[in-house]
PDB file of C-alpha atoms in Angstrom:
ATOM      1  CA  MET I  67     -21.795 -55.083 -32.959  1.00 44.00           C
ATOM      2  CA  SER I  68     -18.649 -53.087 -33.477  1.00 41.00           C
ATOM      3  CA  GLU I  69     -15.296 -54.206 -32.065  1.00 50.00           C
ATOM      4  CA  LYS I  70     -15.367 -50.859 -30.251  1.00 44.00           C
ATOM      5  CA  ILE I  71     -17.440 -52.476 -27.505  1.00 44.00           C
ATOM      6  CA  TYR I  72     -15.902 -55.930 -27.349  1.00 45.00           C
ATOM      7  CA  PHE I  73     -12.350 -54.640 -27.615  1.00 47.00           C
ATOM      8  CA  ASN I  74     -12.703 -51.265 -25.929  1.00 48.00           C
ATOM      9  CA  THR I  75      -9.641 -50.396 -23.836  1.00 48.00           C
ATOM     10  CA  SER I  76     -10.527 -46.827 -22.828  1.00 50.00           C
ATOM     11  CA  ASN I  77     -10.908 -46.087 -19.110  1.00 50.00           C
ATOM     12  CA  LYS I  78     -11.921 -42.439 -19.542  1.00 49.00           C
ATOM     13  CA  PHE I  79     -15.080 -41.268 -17.795  1.00 38.00           C
ATOM     14  CA  SER I  80     -17.991 -40.723 -20.132  1.00 45.00           C
ATOM     15  CA  PHE I  81     -21.385 -39.255 -19.267  1.00 37.00           C
ATOM     16  CA  LYS I  82     -22.784 -41.166 -22.244  1.00 49.00           C
ATOM     17  CA  ARG I  83     -21.566 -44.456 -20.730  1.00 52.00           C
ATOM     18  CA  SER I  84     -23.179 -43.581 -17.409  1.00 52.00           C
ATOM     19  CA  LEU I  85     -26.454 -42.860 -19.174  1.00 51.00           C
ATOM     20  CA  ILE I  86     -26.255 -46.181 -21.071  1.00 59.00           C
ATOM     21  CA  GLY I  87     -25.726 -48.003 -17.776  1.00 57.00           C
ATOM     22  CA  ALA I  88     -28.708 -46.377 -16.092  1.00 57.00           C
ATOM     23  CA  THR I  89     -30.979 -46.933 -19.099  1.00 71.00           C
ATOM     24  CA  THR I  90     -30.086 -50.599 -19.670  1.00 73.00           C
ATOM     25  CA  ASN I  91     -30.322 -51.400 -15.958  1.00 60.00           C
ATOM     26  CA  LEU I  92     -33.798 -49.860 -15.803  1.00 63.00           C
ATOM     27  CA  HIS I  93     -34.840 -51.724 -18.966  1.00 66.00           C
ATOM     28  CA  TYR I  94     -33.775 -55.022 -17.394  1.00 60.00           C
ATOM     29  CA  ILE I  95     -35.678 -54.263 -14.174  1.00 67.00           C
ATOM     30  CA  LEU I  96     -38.914 -53.212 -15.890  1.00 66.00           C
ATOM     31  CA  ALA I  97     -38.999 -55.652 -18.835  1.00 67.00           C
ATOM     32  CA  PRO I  98     -36.398 -58.404 -18.383  1.00 67.00           C
ATOM     33  CA  SER I  99     -37.484 -60.593 -21.320  1.00 81.00           C
ATOM     34  CA  HIS I 100     -37.564 -57.709 -23.779  1.00 79.00           C
ATOM     35  CA  ALA I 101     -34.286 -56.369 -22.391  1.00 76.00           C
ATOM     36  CA  LYS I 102     -32.536 -59.711 -22.949  1.00 81.00           C
ATOM     37  CA  LYS I 103     -33.910 -59.945 -26.494  1.00 81.00           C
ATOM     38  CA  THR I 104     -32.659 -56.448 -27.234  1.00 80.00           C
ATOM     39  CA  ALA I 105     -29.291 -57.200 -25.642  1.00 80.00           C
ATOM     40  CA  ARG I 106     -28.863 -60.343 -27.742  1.00 79.00           C
ATOM     41  CA  LYS I 107     -29.448 -58.288 -30.874  1.00 80.00           C
ATOM     42  CA  LEU I 108     -27.003 -55.603 -29.783  1.00 81.00           C
ATOM     43  CA  LEU I 109     -24.264 -57.647 -28.118  1.00 82.00           C
ATOM     44  CA  LEU I 110     -24.299 -60.871 -30.123  1.00 87.00           C
ATOM     45  CA  THR I 111     -24.899 -59.565 -33.634  1.00 88.00           C
ATOM     46  CA  PRO I 112     -21.658 -58.905 -35.522  1.00 90.00           C
ATOM     47  CA  VAL I 113     -21.381 -56.369 -38.328  1.00 89.00           C
ATOM     48  CA  ARG I 114     -21.460 -58.094 -41.722  1.00 89.00           C
ATOM     49  CA  THR I 115     -18.644 -56.199 -43.371  1.00 85.00           C
ATOM     50  CA  GLU I 116     -17.914 -56.082 -47.075  1.00 83.00           C
ATOM     51  CA  ALA I 117     -14.972 -57.908 -48.643  1.00 84.00           C
ATOM     52  CA  LYS I 118     -11.695 -56.286 -47.608  1.00 82.00           C
ATOM     53  CA  ASN I 119      -9.532 -57.419 -50.531  1.00 93.00           C
ATOM     54  CA  ALA I 120      -9.955 -58.370 -54.173  1.00 94.00           C
ATOM     55  CA  GLU I 121     -10.537 -62.064 -54.841  1.00 96.00           C
ATOM     56  CA  PRO I 122      -7.351 -63.838 -55.886  1.00 97.00           C
ATOM     57  CA  LYS I 123      -7.306 -65.684 -59.195  1.00 97.00           C
ATOM     58  CA  GLY I 124      -8.260 -69.332 -58.790  1.00 97.00           C
ATOM     59  CA  LEU I 125     -10.222 -68.868 -55.562  1.00 98.00           C
ATOM     60  CA  ALA I 126     -12.658 -71.763 -55.074  1.00 98.00           C
ATOM     61  CA  LYS I 127     -15.893 -71.185 -53.168  1.00 98.00           C
ATOM     62  CA  ALA I 128     -17.885 -73.931 -51.464  1.00 98.00           C
ATOM     63  CA  GLU I 129     -20.168 -74.597 -48.505  1.00 98.00           C
ATOM     64  CA  VAL I 130     -19.976 -76.643 -45.323  1.00 97.00           C
ATOM     65  CA  VAL I 131     -22.994 -77.331 -43.134  1.00 96.00           C
ATOM     66  CA  GLY I 132     -22.403 -76.549 -39.466  1.00 93.00           C
ATOM     67  CA  ARG I 133     -24.553 -76.422 -36.357  1.00 90.00           C
ATOM     68  CA  ASP I 134     -25.706 -72.876 -37.158  1.00 87.00           C
ATOM     69  CA  GLY I 135     -26.341 -73.507 -40.848  1.00 95.00           C
ATOM     70  CA  VAL I 136     -24.275 -73.122 -44.001  1.00 98.00           C
ATOM     71  CA  LEU I 137     -20.721 -71.819 -43.730  1.00 98.00           C
ATOM     72  CA  LYS I 138     -19.152 -70.246 -46.808  1.00 98.00           C
ATOM     73  CA  THR I 139     -15.625 -71.465 -47.534  1.00 98.00           C
ATOM     74  CA  TYR I 140     -12.884 -70.063 -49.759  1.00 98.00           C
ATOM     75  CA  SER I 141      -9.854 -72.100 -50.792  1.00 98.00           C
ATOM     76  CA  LEU I 142      -6.771 -71.401 -52.861  1.00 98.00           C
ATOM     77  CA  GLY I 143      -3.885 -73.599 -53.937  1.00 98.00           C
ATOM     78  CA  SER I 144      -3.218 -77.313 -53.611  1.00 97.00           C
ATOM     79  CA  GLY I 145      -1.433 -79.584 -51.177  1.00 97.00           C
ATOM     80  CA  PRO I 146      -1.750 -79.914 -47.371  1.00 98.00           C
ATOM     81  CA  THR I 147      -4.239 -77.539 -45.778  1.00 98.00           C
ATOM     82  CA  TRP I 148      -3.760 -74.485 -43.607  1.00 98.00           C
ATOM     83  CA  VAL I 149      -7.058 -73.329 -42.079  1.00 98.00           C
ATOM     84  CA  LEU I 150      -7.574 -69.587 -41.605  1.00 98.00           C
ATOM     85  CA  THR I 151     -10.087 -68.285 -39.056  1.00 98.00           C
ATOM     86  CA  HIS I 152     -11.018 -64.584 -38.841  1.00 98.00           C
ATOM     87  CA  GLY I 153     -12.193 -62.465 -35.932  1.00 96.00           C
ATOM     88  CA  TRP I 154     -15.332 -60.688 -34.733  1.00 94.00           C
ATOM     89  CA  SER I 155     -17.129 -58.776 -37.516  1.00 94.00           C
ATOM     90  CA  GLY I 156     -14.466 -59.955 -39.959  1.00 95.00           C
ATOM     91  CA  THR I 157     -14.581 -62.055 -43.125  1.00 97.00           C
ATOM     92  CA  ALA I 158     -12.431 -64.611 -44.890  1.00 98.00           C
ATOM     93  CA  SER I 159     -11.558 -61.920 -47.451  1.00 97.00           C
ATOM     94  CA  GLN I 160      -9.207 -60.320 -44.928  1.00 97.00           C
ATOM     95  CA  PHE I 161      -6.929 -63.314 -45.485  1.00 98.00           C
ATOM     96  CA  TYR I 162      -6.806 -63.178 -49.302  1.00 98.00           C
ATOM     97  CA  PRO I 163      -3.266 -61.721 -49.499  1.00 98.00           C
ATOM     98  CA  LEU I 164      -1.960 -64.289 -47.026  1.00 98.00           C
ATOM     99  CA  MET I 165      -3.850 -67.065 -48.815  1.00 98.00           C
ATOM    100  CA  GLU I 166      -2.025 -66.181 -52.026  1.00 98.00           C
ATOM    101  CA  HIS I 167       1.272 -66.423 -50.185  1.00 98.00           C
ATOM    102  CA  ILE I 168       0.326 -69.775 -48.632  1.00 98.00           C
ATOM    103  CA  ALA I 169      -0.726 -71.170 -52.008  1.00 98.00           C
ATOM    104  CA  LYS I 170       2.589 -70.104 -53.569  1.00 98.00           C
ATOM    105  CA  GLN I 171       4.379 -72.081 -50.870  1.00 98.00           C
ATOM    106  CA  GLY I 172       2.679 -75.316 -51.993  1.00 98.00           C
ATOM    107  CA  PHE I 173      -0.285 -75.496 -49.629  1.00 98.00           C
ATOM    108  CA  THR I 174      -4.053 -75.196 -49.723  1.00 98.00           C
ATOM    109  CA  ALA I 175      -5.270 -72.113 -47.873  1.00 98.00           C
ATOM    110  CA  LEU I 176      -8.797 -72.737 -46.548  1.00 98.00           C
ATOM    111  CA  ALA I 177     -10.634 -69.757 -45.070  1.00 98.00           C
ATOM    112  CA  TYR I 178     -14.299 -69.418 -44.159  1.00 98.00           C
ATOM    113  CA  ASP I 179     -16.858 -66.979 -42.795  1.00 97.00           C
ATOM    114  CA  HIS I 180     -17.852 -67.686 -39.208  1.00 96.00           C
ATOM    115  CA  PRO I 181     -21.555 -68.091 -38.336  1.00 96.00           C
ATOM    116  CA  ALA I 182     -23.365 -64.736 -38.657  1.00 94.00           C
ATOM    117  CA  HIS I 183     -20.393 -63.319 -40.577  1.00 95.00           C
ATOM    118  CA  GLY I 184     -19.784 -62.644 -44.255  1.00 95.00           C
ATOM    119  CA  GLY I 185     -21.847 -64.962 -46.436  1.00 95.00           C
ATOM    120  CA  SER I 186     -22.480 -67.631 -43.795  1.00 97.00           C
ATOM    121  CA  ASP I 187     -25.801 -68.402 -42.141  1.00 96.00           C
ATOM    122  CA  GLY I 188     -26.590 -67.431 -38.579  1.00 93.00           C
ATOM    123  CA  VAL I 189     -27.739 -64.411 -36.628  1.00 90.00           C
ATOM    124  CA  HIS I 190     -25.676 -64.393 -33.452  1.00 91.00           C
ATOM    125  CA  GLY I 191     -21.948 -64.698 -32.907  1.00 91.00           C
ATOM    126  CA  HIS I 192     -20.114 -65.856 -29.766  1.00 93.00           C
ATOM    127  CA  ILE I 193     -17.342 -68.245 -28.727  1.00 94.00           C
ATOM    128  CA  PRO I 194     -19.512 -71.415 -28.859  1.00 95.00           C
ATOM    129  CA  ALA I 195     -20.620 -70.544 -32.425  1.00 95.00           C
ATOM    130  CA  PHE I 196     -17.031 -69.778 -33.446  1.00 96.00           C
ATOM    131  CA  VAL I 197     -15.789 -73.089 -32.018  1.00 97.00           C
ATOM    132  CA  ASN I 198     -18.637 -75.079 -33.585  1.00 96.00           C
ATOM    133  CA  GLY I 199     -17.981 -73.439 -36.947  1.00 97.00           C
ATOM    134  CA  LEU I 200     -14.273 -74.252 -36.808  1.00 98.00           C
ATOM    135  CA  GLU I 201     -15.011 -77.857 -35.892  1.00 98.00           C
ATOM    136  CA  ALA I 202     -17.303 -78.204 -38.917  1.00 98.00           C
ATOM    137  CA  ILE I 203     -14.580 -76.822 -41.183  1.00 98.00           C
ATOM    138  CA  LEU I 204     -11.973 -79.169 -39.714  1.00 98.00           C
ATOM    139  CA  ASP I 205     -14.333 -82.126 -40.186  1.00 98.00           C
ATOM    140  CA  SER I 206     -14.540 -81.262 -43.879  1.00 97.00           C
ATOM    141  CA  ALA I 207     -10.824 -80.612 -44.467  1.00 97.00           C
ATOM    142  CA  ASP I 208      -8.173 -83.089 -45.572  1.00 92.00           C
ATOM    143  CA  GLU I 209      -4.612 -83.210 -44.224  1.00 96.00           C
ATOM    144  CA  VAL I 210      -4.699 -80.149 -41.981  1.00 98.00           C
ATOM    145  CA  VAL I 211      -1.112 -79.120 -41.181  1.00 98.00           C
ATOM    146  CA  GLY I 212      -1.616 -75.819 -39.401  1.00 98.00           C
ATOM    147  CA  LEU I 213      -3.912 -72.919 -38.538  1.00 98.00           C
ATOM    148  CA  VAL I 214      -3.794 -69.140 -38.867  1.00 98.00           C
ATOM    149  CA  GLY I 215      -6.108 -67.095 -36.658  1.00 98.00           C
ATOM    150  CA  HIS I 216      -6.872 -63.416 -36.184  1.00 98.00           C
ATOM    151  CA  SER I 217      -8.303 -61.687 -33.111  1.00 97.00           C
ATOM    152  CA  MET I 218     -11.322 -63.592 -31.714  1.00 95.00           C
ATOM    153  CA  GLY I 219     -10.603 -66.363 -34.221  1.00 97.00           C
ATOM    154  CA  THR I 220      -7.440 -67.089 -32.236  1.00 98.00           C
ATOM    155  CA  ALA I 221      -9.437 -67.547 -29.031  1.00 97.00           C
ATOM    156  CA  SER I 222     -11.843 -70.000 -30.652  1.00 96.00           C
ATOM    157  CA  ALA I 223      -8.939 -71.895 -32.256  1.00 98.00           C
ATOM    158  CA  LEU I 224      -7.263 -72.362 -28.885  1.00 98.00           C
ATOM    159  CA  GLU I 225     -10.580 -73.406 -27.347  1.00 97.00           C
ATOM    160  CA  CYS I 226     -11.198 -75.963 -30.109  1.00 97.00           C
ATOM    161  CA  LYS I 227     -10.399 -79.566 -29.114  1.00 96.00           C
ATOM    162  CA  HIS I 228     -10.575 -81.071 -32.592  1.00 97.00           C
ATOM    163  CA  ALA I 229      -8.060 -83.864 -33.183  1.00 97.00           C
ATOM    164  CA  LYS I 230      -6.897 -82.314 -36.460  1.00 98.00           C
ATOM    165  CA  LEU I 231      -5.383 -79.390 -34.555  1.00 98.00           C
ATOM    166  CA  GLU I 232      -3.390 -81.510 -32.111  1.00 96.00           C
ATOM    167  CA  ASN I 233       0.347 -80.857 -32.381  1.00 95.00           C
ATOM    168  CA  LYS I 234      -0.164 -78.516 -35.337  1.00 98.00           C
ATOM    169  CA  PRO I 235       1.685 -75.184 -35.606  1.00 98.00           C
ATOM    170  CA  LEU I 236      -0.292 -71.987 -35.092  1.00 98.00           C
ATOM    171  CA  LEU I 237       0.153 -68.488 -36.473  1.00 98.00           C
ATOM    172  CA  LEU I 238      -1.811 -66.134 -34.217  1.00 98.00           C
ATOM    173  CA  ILE I 239      -2.315 -62.570 -35.427  1.00 98.00           C
ATOM    174  CA  ALA I 240      -3.373 -59.920 -32.879  1.00 98.00           C
ATOM    175  CA  PRO I 241      -4.703 -62.669 -30.583  1.00 98.00           C
ATOM    176  CA  VAL I 242      -7.256 -62.347 -27.790  1.00 96.00           C
ATOM    177  CA  LEU I 243      -5.489 -64.449 -25.164  1.00 98.00           C
ATOM    178  CA  ASP I 244      -7.126 -62.804 -22.145  1.00 96.00           C
ATOM    179  CA  TYR I 245     -10.612 -63.390 -23.543  1.00 93.00           C
ATOM    180  CA  LEU I 246     -12.697 -63.149 -20.351  1.00 92.00           C
ATOM    181  CA  ASP I 247     -10.933 -60.100 -18.961  1.00 92.00           C
ATOM    182  CA  ASN I 248     -11.164 -58.454 -22.363  1.00 87.00           C
ATOM    183  CA  LEU I 249     -14.827 -59.314 -22.850  1.00 88.00           C
ATOM    184  CA  PHE I 250     -16.226 -58.417 -19.425  1.00 88.00           C
ATOM    185  CA  GLY I 251     -13.903 -55.457 -18.984  1.00 86.00           C
ATOM    186  CA  SER I 252     -14.834 -54.002 -22.352  1.00 81.00           C
ATOM    187  CA  VAL I 253     -18.580 -54.362 -21.808  1.00 84.00           C
ATOM    188  CA  ALA I 254     -18.221 -52.791 -18.373  1.00 83.00           C
ATOM    189  CA  ARG I 255     -16.265 -49.868 -19.840  1.00 82.00           C
ATOM    190  CA  SER I 256     -18.952 -49.398 -22.481  1.00 79.00           C
ATOM    191  CA  GLY I 257     -21.396 -48.621 -19.675  1.00 82.00           C
ATOM    192  CA  TYR I 258     -23.794 -51.422 -20.596  1.00 84.00           C
ATOM    193  CA  SER I 259     -25.626 -53.118 -17.724  1.00 86.00           C
ATOM    194  CA  MET I 260     -23.431 -55.964 -16.500  1.00 87.00           C
ATOM    195  CA  LYS I 261     -26.430 -57.723 -14.973  1.00 88.00           C
ATOM    196  CA  LEU I 262     -28.152 -57.717 -18.344  1.00 88.00           C
ATOM    197  CA  PHE I 263     -24.998 -58.819 -20.143  1.00 88.00           C
ATOM    198  CA  GLU I 264     -24.458 -61.671 -17.682  1.00 90.00           C
ATOM    199  CA  ALA I 265     -28.073 -62.767 -18.182  1.00 92.00           C
ATOM    200  CA  VAL I 266     -27.518 -62.990 -21.941  1.00 90.00           C
ATOM    201  CA  VAL I 267     -24.252 -64.871 -21.415  1.00 90.00           C
ATOM    202  CA  GLY I 268     -26.112 -67.289 -19.136  1.00 93.00           C
ATOM    203  CA  GLU I 269     -28.628 -68.047 -21.878  1.00 92.00           C
ATOM    204  CA  VAL I 270     -25.821 -68.813 -24.330  1.00 92.00           C
ATOM    205  CA  GLU I 271     -24.112 -71.018 -21.751  1.00 94.00           C
ATOM    206  CA  GLU I 272     -27.296 -73.015 -21.256  1.00 94.00           C
ATOM    207  CA  GLN I 273     -28.124 -73.235 -24.974  1.00 92.00           C
ATOM    208  CA  PHE I 274     -24.688 -74.547 -25.964  1.00 93.00           C
ATOM    209  CA  ASN I 275     -23.689 -76.208 -22.673  1.00 94.00           C
ATOM    210  CA  TYR I 276     -20.548 -74.068 -22.773  1.00 93.00           C
ATOM    211  CA  PRO I 277     -19.622 -72.427 -19.425  1.00 93.00           C
ATOM    212  CA  ILE I 278     -18.097 -69.027 -20.116  1.00 91.00           C
ATOM    213  CA  GLN I 279     -15.646 -69.390 -17.231  1.00 93.00           C
ATOM    214  CA  SER I 280     -14.079 -72.378 -18.991  1.00 95.00           C
ATOM    215  CA  VAL I 281     -12.844 -70.122 -21.810  1.00 96.00           C
ATOM    216  CA  ASP I 282      -9.111 -69.655 -21.246  1.00 97.00           C
ATOM    217  CA  PRO I 283      -7.097 -69.178 -24.465  1.00 98.00           C
ATOM    218  CA  TYR I 284      -3.957 -68.155 -22.576  1.00 98.00           C
ATOM    219  CA  GLY I 285      -3.988 -71.267 -20.402  1.00 98.00           C
ATOM    220  CA  LYS I 286      -4.712 -73.550 -23.343  1.00 98.00           C
ATOM    221  CA  LEU I 287      -1.878 -72.003 -25.366  1.00 98.00           C
ATOM    222  CA  ALA I 288       0.486 -72.794 -22.496  1.00 98.00           C
ATOM    223  CA  LEU I 289      -0.465 -76.483 -22.740  1.00 97.00           C
ATOM    224  CA  ARG I 290       0.298 -76.833 -26.453  1.00 97.00           C
ATOM    225  CA  SER I 291       3.424 -78.724 -27.477  1.00 95.00           C
ATOM    226  CA  SER I 292       3.616 -77.454 -31.082  1.00 97.00           C
ATOM    227  CA  ARG I 293       5.194 -74.197 -32.232  1.00 98.00           C
ATOM    228  CA  THR I 294       3.238 -70.972 -32.174  1.00 98.00           C
ATOM    229  CA  ILE I 295       4.236 -67.623 -33.624  1.00 98.00           C
ATOM    230  CA  ILE I 296       2.317 -64.522 -32.554  1.00 98.00           C
ATOM    231  CA  VAL I 297       2.368 -61.432 -34.750  1.00 98.00           C
ATOM    232  CA  HIS I 298       1.057 -58.422 -32.854  1.00 98.00           C
ATOM    233  CA  ASP I 299       1.342 -54.676 -33.312  1.00 98.00           C
ATOM    234  CA  GLU I 300       2.757 -52.855 -30.310  1.00 98.00           C
ATOM    235  CA  LYS I 301       0.063 -50.150 -30.514  1.00 96.00           C
ATOM    236  CA  ASP I 302      -2.911 -52.432 -31.191  1.00 96.00           C
ATOM    237  CA  LYS I 303      -5.969 -50.592 -29.837  1.00 92.00           C
ATOM    238  CA  PHE I 304      -8.241 -53.616 -29.630  1.00 92.00           C
ATOM    239  CA  THR I 305      -6.167 -56.472 -28.180  1.00 94.00           C
ATOM    240  CA  LYS I 306      -3.329 -56.190 -25.699  1.00 95.00           C
ATOM    241  CA  PHE I 307       0.205 -56.525 -27.024  1.00 98.00           C
ATOM    242  CA  SER I 308       1.426 -56.905 -23.432  1.00 98.00           C
ATOM    243  CA  VAL I 309      -0.463 -60.192 -23.041  1.00 98.00           C
ATOM    244  CA  SER I 310       1.151 -61.609 -26.185  1.00 98.00           C
ATOM    245  CA  GLN I 311       4.513 -60.445 -24.872  1.00 98.00           C
ATOM    246  CA  ARG I 312       3.919 -62.209 -21.566  1.00 98.00           C
ATOM    247  CA  ALA I 313       2.952 -65.419 -23.359  1.00 98.00           C
ATOM    248  CA  ALA I 314       6.177 -65.376 -25.369  1.00 98.00           C
ATOM    249  CA  ASN I 315       8.205 -64.786 -22.208  1.00 98.00           C
ATOM    250  CA  GLU I 316       6.499 -67.552 -20.233  1.00 98.00           C
ATOM    251  CA  MET I 317       5.948 -70.226 -22.892  1.00 98.00           C
ATOM    252  CA  GLU I 318       8.886 -72.041 -24.459  1.00 97.00           C
ATOM    253  CA  LYS I 319       7.067 -72.917 -27.704  1.00 98.00           C
ATOM    254  CA  VAL I 320       5.704 -69.414 -28.305  1.00 98.00           C
ATOM    255  CA  ASN I 321       7.578 -66.695 -30.213  1.00 98.00           C
ATOM    256  CA  LEU I 322       6.440 -63.101 -30.653  1.00 98.00           C
ATOM    257  CA  VAL I 323       6.992 -60.944 -33.713  1.00 98.00           C
ATOM    258  CA  ALA I 324       6.240 -57.312 -32.887  1.00 98.00           C
ATOM    259  CA  THR I 325       5.125 -54.875 -35.557  1.00 98.00           C
ATOM    260  CA  GLN I 326       4.694 -51.115 -35.592  1.00 98.00           C
ATOM    261  CA  GLY I 327       2.090 -49.025 -37.383  1.00 97.00           C
ATOM    262  CA  GLN I 328       0.035 -52.022 -38.556  1.00 97.00           C
ATOM    263  CA  GLY I 329      -2.851 -51.739 -36.091  1.00 97.00           C
ATOM    264  CA  HIS I 330      -5.339 -54.530 -35.506  1.00 97.00           C
ATOM    265  CA  GLY I 331      -6.447 -55.204 -39.090  1.00 96.00           C
ATOM    266  CA  ARG I 332      -3.673 -54.154 -41.464  1.00 97.00           C
ATOM    267  CA  VAL I 333      -1.311 -56.476 -39.631  1.00 98.00           C
ATOM    268  CA  MET I 334      -3.050 -59.440 -41.298  1.00 98.00           C
ATOM    269  CA  LYS I 335      -1.278 -58.748 -44.583  1.00 97.00           C
ATOM    270  CA  CYS I 336       2.022 -57.295 -43.455  1.00 98.00           C
ATOM    271  CA  GLN I 337       5.402 -58.728 -44.404  1.00 98.00           C
ATOM    272  CA  GLU I 338       6.015 -59.964 -40.861  1.00 98.00           C
ATOM    273  CA  VAL I 339       2.993 -62.276 -41.148  1.00 98.00           C
ATOM    274  CA  PHE I 340       4.237 -63.733 -44.433  1.00 98.00           C
ATOM    275  CA  GLU I 341       7.709 -64.268 -42.991  1.00 98.00           C
ATOM    276  CA  SER I 342       6.292 -65.847 -39.825  1.00 98.00           C
ATOM    277  CA  PHE I 343       4.310 -68.320 -41.919  1.00 98.00           C
ATOM    278  CA  ASP I 344       7.473 -69.251 -43.807  1.00 98.00           C
ATOM    279  CA  ASN I 345       9.229 -69.730 -40.485  1.00 98.00           C
ATOM    280  CA  LEU I 346       6.566 -72.174 -39.304  1.00 98.00           C
ATOM    281  CA  ILE I 347       6.759 -74.371 -42.395  1.00 95.00           C
TER     282      ILE I 347
END
């Protein structure tokens, strides 16, 4: 599914949205099992996008087995490891420019495709799958010294309780800190049946024993003792700059670097990101 649903911030009235709401509600009433199956396919299936950047010279590809199957990994450089985790409908290739920068600074940059993304196995994507995938990568990595996340990858990184991330610096790019408000608000604005969406969420909760209401990236960021730098574009259309700004104002260990004209995706390879990484090391 496109980020346009999960990160939709428009409040404008739309007849099309009203029609979607009526249709999906009726579908759920008349054929609940089929409606939930259809909703899983629509709401939990990310778009497998093509590589965003050319492969850097020396890129090493490998595989790690996670709960949802094989995860494709991509590493560059040598030395202590920085793990890079992408967002919804993204791929590790979005990080290639930053990986080159990290490698030049004397580190190993280790990126991977989340379950159901890029070249990795899996059909459905959601926070439990993202967290499980990250944990598998961390299990396989040596000497992890920090993490870079983008968009939904930032939420799963903050939710992850793996010991290798304790007291490690974070570079969060266009983060989703208000995950629940963003998720439920965006689906509601799309017009999709909230009853049907909540039923699908309930199935995921039961399958992974992962209560959705426990997801609180903002609160978990506030509890971290290590440094965090957020790089966020002021006009980001998919995640709220104002929430990142509030985090930087309220949390002593969090600094915000604001960009302009970089949007939600281009920001991943802007100069401010490279400079923020250098600041963290």
